[in-house]
C-alpha positions as a Python dict, from the first residue, in 0.01 Angstrom:
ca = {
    (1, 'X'): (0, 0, 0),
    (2, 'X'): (106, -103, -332),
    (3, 'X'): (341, -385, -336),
    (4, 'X'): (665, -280, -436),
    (5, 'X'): (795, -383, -816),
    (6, 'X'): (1122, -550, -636),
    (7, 'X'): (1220, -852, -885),
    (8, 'X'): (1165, -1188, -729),
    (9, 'X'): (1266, -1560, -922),
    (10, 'X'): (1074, -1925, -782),
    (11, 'X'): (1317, -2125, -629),
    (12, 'X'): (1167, -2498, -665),
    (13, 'X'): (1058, -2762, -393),
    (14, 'X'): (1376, -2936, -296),
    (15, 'X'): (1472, -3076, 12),
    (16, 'X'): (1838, -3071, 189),
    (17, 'X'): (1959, -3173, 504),
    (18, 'X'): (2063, -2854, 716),
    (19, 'X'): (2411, -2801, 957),
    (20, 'X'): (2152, -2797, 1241),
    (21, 'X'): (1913, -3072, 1200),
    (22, 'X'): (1758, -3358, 1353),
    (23, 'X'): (2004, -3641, 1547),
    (24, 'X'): (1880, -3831, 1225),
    (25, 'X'): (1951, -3561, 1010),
    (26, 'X'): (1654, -3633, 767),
    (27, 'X'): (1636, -3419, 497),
    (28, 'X'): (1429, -3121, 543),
    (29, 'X'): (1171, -3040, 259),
    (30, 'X'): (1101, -2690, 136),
    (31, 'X'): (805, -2603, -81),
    (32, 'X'): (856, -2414, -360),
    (33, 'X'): (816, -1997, -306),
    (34, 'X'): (986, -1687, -462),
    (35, 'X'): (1249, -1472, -292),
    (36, 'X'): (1410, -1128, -447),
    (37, 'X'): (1672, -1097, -608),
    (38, 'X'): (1851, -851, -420),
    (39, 'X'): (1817, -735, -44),
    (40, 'X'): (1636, -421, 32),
    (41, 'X'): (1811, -93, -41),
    (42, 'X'): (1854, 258, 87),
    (43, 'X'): (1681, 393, -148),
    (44, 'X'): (1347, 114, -100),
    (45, 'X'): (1387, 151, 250),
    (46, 'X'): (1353, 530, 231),
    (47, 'X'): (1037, 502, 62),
    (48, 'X'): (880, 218, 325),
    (49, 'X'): (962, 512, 589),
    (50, 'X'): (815, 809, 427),
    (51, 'X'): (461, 592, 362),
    (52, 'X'): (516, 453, 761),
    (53, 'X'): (677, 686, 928),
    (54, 'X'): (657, 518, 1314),
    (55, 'X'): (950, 321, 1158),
    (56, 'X'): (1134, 631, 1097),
    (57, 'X'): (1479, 674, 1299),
    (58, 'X'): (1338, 894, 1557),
    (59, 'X'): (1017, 769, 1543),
    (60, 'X'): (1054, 436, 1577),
    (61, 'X'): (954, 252, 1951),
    (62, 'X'): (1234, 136, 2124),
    (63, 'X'): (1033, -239, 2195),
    (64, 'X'): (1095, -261, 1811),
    (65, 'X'): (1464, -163, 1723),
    (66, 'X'): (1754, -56, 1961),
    (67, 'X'): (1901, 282, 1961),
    (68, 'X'): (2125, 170, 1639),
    (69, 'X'): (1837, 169, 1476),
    (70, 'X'): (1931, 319, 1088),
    (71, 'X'): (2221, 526, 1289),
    (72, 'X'): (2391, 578, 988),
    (73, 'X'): (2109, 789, 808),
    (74, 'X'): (2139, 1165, 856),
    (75, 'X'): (1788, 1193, 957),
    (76, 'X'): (1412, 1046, 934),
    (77, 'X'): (1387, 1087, 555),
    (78, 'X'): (1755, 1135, 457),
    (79, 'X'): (2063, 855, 438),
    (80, 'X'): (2323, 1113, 346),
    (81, 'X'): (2610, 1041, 143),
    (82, 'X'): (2521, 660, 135),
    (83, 'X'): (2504, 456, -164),
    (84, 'X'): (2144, 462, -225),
    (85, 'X'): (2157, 116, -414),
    (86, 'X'): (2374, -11, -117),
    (87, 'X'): (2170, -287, 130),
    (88, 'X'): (1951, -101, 428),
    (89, 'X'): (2105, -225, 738),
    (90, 'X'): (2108, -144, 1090),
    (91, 'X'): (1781, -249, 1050),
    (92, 'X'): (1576, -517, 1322),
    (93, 'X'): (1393, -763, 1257),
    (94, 'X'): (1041, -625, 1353),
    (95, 'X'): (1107, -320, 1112),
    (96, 'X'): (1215, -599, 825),
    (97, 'X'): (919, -768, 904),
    (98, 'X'): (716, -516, 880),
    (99, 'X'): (861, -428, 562),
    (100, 'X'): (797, -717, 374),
    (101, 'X'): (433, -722, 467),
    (102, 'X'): (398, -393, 358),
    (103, 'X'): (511, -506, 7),
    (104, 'X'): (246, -822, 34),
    (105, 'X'): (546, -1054, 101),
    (106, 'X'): (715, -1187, 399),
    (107, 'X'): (1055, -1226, 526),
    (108, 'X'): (1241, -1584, 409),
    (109, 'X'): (1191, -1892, 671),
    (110, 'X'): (1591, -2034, 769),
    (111, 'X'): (1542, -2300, 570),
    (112, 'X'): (1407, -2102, 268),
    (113, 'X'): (1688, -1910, 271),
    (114, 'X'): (1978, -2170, 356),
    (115, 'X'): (1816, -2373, 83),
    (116, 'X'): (1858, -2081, -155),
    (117, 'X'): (2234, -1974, 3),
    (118, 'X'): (2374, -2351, -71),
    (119, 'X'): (2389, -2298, -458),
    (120, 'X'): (2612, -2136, -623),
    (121, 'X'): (2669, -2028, -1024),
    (122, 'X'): (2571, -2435, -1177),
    (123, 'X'): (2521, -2668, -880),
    (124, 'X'): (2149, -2619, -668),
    (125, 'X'): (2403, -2759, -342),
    (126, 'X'): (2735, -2652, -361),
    (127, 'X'): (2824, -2678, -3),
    (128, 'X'): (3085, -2996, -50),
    (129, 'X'): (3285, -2798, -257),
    (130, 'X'): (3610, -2642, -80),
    (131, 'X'): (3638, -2326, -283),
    (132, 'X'): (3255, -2241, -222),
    (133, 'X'): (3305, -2247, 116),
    (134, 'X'): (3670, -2053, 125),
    (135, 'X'): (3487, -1785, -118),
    (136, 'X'): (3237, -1729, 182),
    (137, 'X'): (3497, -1750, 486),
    (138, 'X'): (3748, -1497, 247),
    (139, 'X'): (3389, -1254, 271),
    (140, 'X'): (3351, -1300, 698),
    (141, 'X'): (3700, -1136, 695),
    (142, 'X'): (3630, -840, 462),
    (143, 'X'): (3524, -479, 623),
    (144, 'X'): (3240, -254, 504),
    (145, 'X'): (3101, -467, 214),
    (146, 'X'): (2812, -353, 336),
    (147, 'X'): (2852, -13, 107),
    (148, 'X'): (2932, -168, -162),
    (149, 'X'): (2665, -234, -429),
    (150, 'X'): (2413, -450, -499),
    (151, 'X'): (2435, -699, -784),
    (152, 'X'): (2796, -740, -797),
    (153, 'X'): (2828, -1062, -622),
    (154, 'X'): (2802, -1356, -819),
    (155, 'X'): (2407, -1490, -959),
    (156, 'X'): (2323, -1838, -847),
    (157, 'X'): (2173, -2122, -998),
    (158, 'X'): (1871, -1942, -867),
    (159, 'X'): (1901, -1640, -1045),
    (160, 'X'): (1954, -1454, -680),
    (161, 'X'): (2222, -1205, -602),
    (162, 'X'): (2433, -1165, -316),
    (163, 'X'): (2336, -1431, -52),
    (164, 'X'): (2727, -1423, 38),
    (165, 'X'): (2942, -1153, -6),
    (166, 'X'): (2747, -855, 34),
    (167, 'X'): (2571, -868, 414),
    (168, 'X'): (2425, -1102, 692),
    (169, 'X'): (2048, -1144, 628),
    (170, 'X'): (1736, -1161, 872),
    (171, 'X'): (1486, -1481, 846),
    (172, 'X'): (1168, -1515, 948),
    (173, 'X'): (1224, -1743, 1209),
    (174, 'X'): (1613, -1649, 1314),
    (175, 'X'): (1515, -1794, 1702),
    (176, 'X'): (1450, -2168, 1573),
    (177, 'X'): (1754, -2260, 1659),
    (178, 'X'): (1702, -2306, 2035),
    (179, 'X'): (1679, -2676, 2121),
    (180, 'X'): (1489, -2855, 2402),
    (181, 'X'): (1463, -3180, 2261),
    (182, 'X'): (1613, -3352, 1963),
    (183, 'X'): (1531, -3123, 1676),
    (184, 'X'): (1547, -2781, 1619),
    (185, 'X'): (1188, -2793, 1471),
    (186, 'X'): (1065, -2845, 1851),
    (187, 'X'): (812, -2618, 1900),
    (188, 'X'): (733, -2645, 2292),
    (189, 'X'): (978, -2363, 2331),
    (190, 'X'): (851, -2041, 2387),
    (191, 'X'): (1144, -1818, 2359),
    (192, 'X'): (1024, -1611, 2111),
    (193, 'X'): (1280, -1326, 2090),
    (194, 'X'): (1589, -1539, 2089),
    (195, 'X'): (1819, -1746, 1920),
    (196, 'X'): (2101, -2048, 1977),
    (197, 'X'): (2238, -2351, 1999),
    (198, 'X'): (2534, -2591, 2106),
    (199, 'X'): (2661, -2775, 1809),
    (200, 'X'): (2508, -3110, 1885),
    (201, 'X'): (2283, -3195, 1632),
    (202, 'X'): (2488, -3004, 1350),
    (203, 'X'): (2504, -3227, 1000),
    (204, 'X'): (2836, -3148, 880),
    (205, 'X'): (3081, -3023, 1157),
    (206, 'X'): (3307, -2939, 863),
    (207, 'X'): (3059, -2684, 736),
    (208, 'X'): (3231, -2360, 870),
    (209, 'X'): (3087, -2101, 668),
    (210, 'X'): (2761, -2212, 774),
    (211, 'X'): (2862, -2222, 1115),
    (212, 'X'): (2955, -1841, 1131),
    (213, 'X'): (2589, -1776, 1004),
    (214, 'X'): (2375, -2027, 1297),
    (215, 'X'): (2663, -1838, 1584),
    (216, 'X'): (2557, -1494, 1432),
    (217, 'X'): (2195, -1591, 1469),
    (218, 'X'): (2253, -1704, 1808),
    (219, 'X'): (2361, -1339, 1894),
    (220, 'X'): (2048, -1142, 1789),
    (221, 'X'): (1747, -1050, 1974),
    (222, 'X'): (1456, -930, 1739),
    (223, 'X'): (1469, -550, 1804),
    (224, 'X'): (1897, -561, 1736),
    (225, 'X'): (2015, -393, 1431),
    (226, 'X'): (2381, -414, 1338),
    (227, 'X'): (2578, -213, 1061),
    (228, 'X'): (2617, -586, 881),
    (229, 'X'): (2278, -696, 888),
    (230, 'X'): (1975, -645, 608),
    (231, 'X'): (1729, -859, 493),
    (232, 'X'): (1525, -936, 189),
    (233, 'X'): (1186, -1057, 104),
    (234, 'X'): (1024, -1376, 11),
    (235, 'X'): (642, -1522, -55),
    (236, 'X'): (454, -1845, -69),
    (237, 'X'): (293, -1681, -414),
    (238, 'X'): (405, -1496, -714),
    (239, 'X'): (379, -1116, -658),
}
């Protein structure tokens, strides 16, 4: 299938120490990839079902998404009176998955996509300033932002829309977070489906906003899909 024409800006190596990191807490480096500008829509998602349609609503296998699966579309093909530029949510993670592949792209890692979420309008890390972090905690206490539009959240220094403000986001590897030895980048575990964590290891215990996104995380299973919670793409290469 064609890869979809969704707009996508290179975010630049970097590195940055993340809330859950090593006892160290070494910086962790990211390599330079693209991500879209805005999550997926309605109106995108709509058009992923109609080409695969055993991720319709009613089509879909219950191993892959729970019965809230798109529960707010009227039907297989139809989202009703939705905004059709609003994010897709109620979506899991094996159907956003699937998704991105389908567009030649790939969900974000959790580091991609922290990396990206700690900038905001000027400054690549923004997360030691107070009103950054008030803007997002003011946004965990707002209802149905998830109809609103995309786009009308502020641009960061990235050039990417909507990181905070608009919904919670799926990453590739949301069940990281479970530790069984000192870093979260441990990979003897084999919980595969999951995701959590105590606080130990976290890098700033100030870091609230940030904290509400690792808890959330810690709730999901891969086949959950919430009225909050979309997703948007990302690749290693230019599309």
């Amino acid at each position: 299938m064609k890869a979809q024409e969704t707009k996508m800006v290179p975010i630049k190596e970097g590195s940055f120490v993340p809330l859950y990191g090593a006892v160290s807490k070494k910086p962790v480096l990211v390599k330079a990839f693209y991500i879209d500008v805005y999550p997926v829509t309605n109106s995108e998602y709509l058009n992923f079902v109609r080409k695969n349609p055993s991720f319709s609503k009613s089509k879909i296998k219950r191993i892959f998404a729970d019965e809230s699966y798109l529960f707010y579309w009227k039907n297989d093909y139809d989202f009703g009176t939705n905004n059709l530029k609003s994010p897709v949510t109620n979506v899991s993670w094996f159907a956003a998955k699937k998704y991105c592949e389908c567009q030649g792209k790939r969900l974000p890692t959790m580091d991609e996509w922290e990396y990206t979420a700690m900038a905001d309008e000027k400054r690549i890390d923004a997360r030691t300033k107070p009103e950054f972090n008030k803007y997002i905690l003011s946004w965990y206490e707002k209802s149905k932002t998830y109809e609103n539009t995309i786009g009308q959240n502020f641009k960061n220094y990235w050039g990417v829309y909507d990181m905070h403000g608009l919904v919670w986001e799926w990453t590739l590897d949301f069940n990281s977070l479970f530790l069984s030895g000192e870093s979260r980048k441990d990979k003897s575990n084999d919980k595969n489906l999951f995701c959590g964590a105590a606080s130990v290891n976290a890098a700033d215990l100030m870091d609230y906003a940030a904290f509400m996104r690792y808890a959330f995380r810690g709730s999901l299973k891969a086949q959950y899909s919430t009225r909050n919670l979309g997703f948007r793409c990302a690749s290693t290469t230019k599309q």
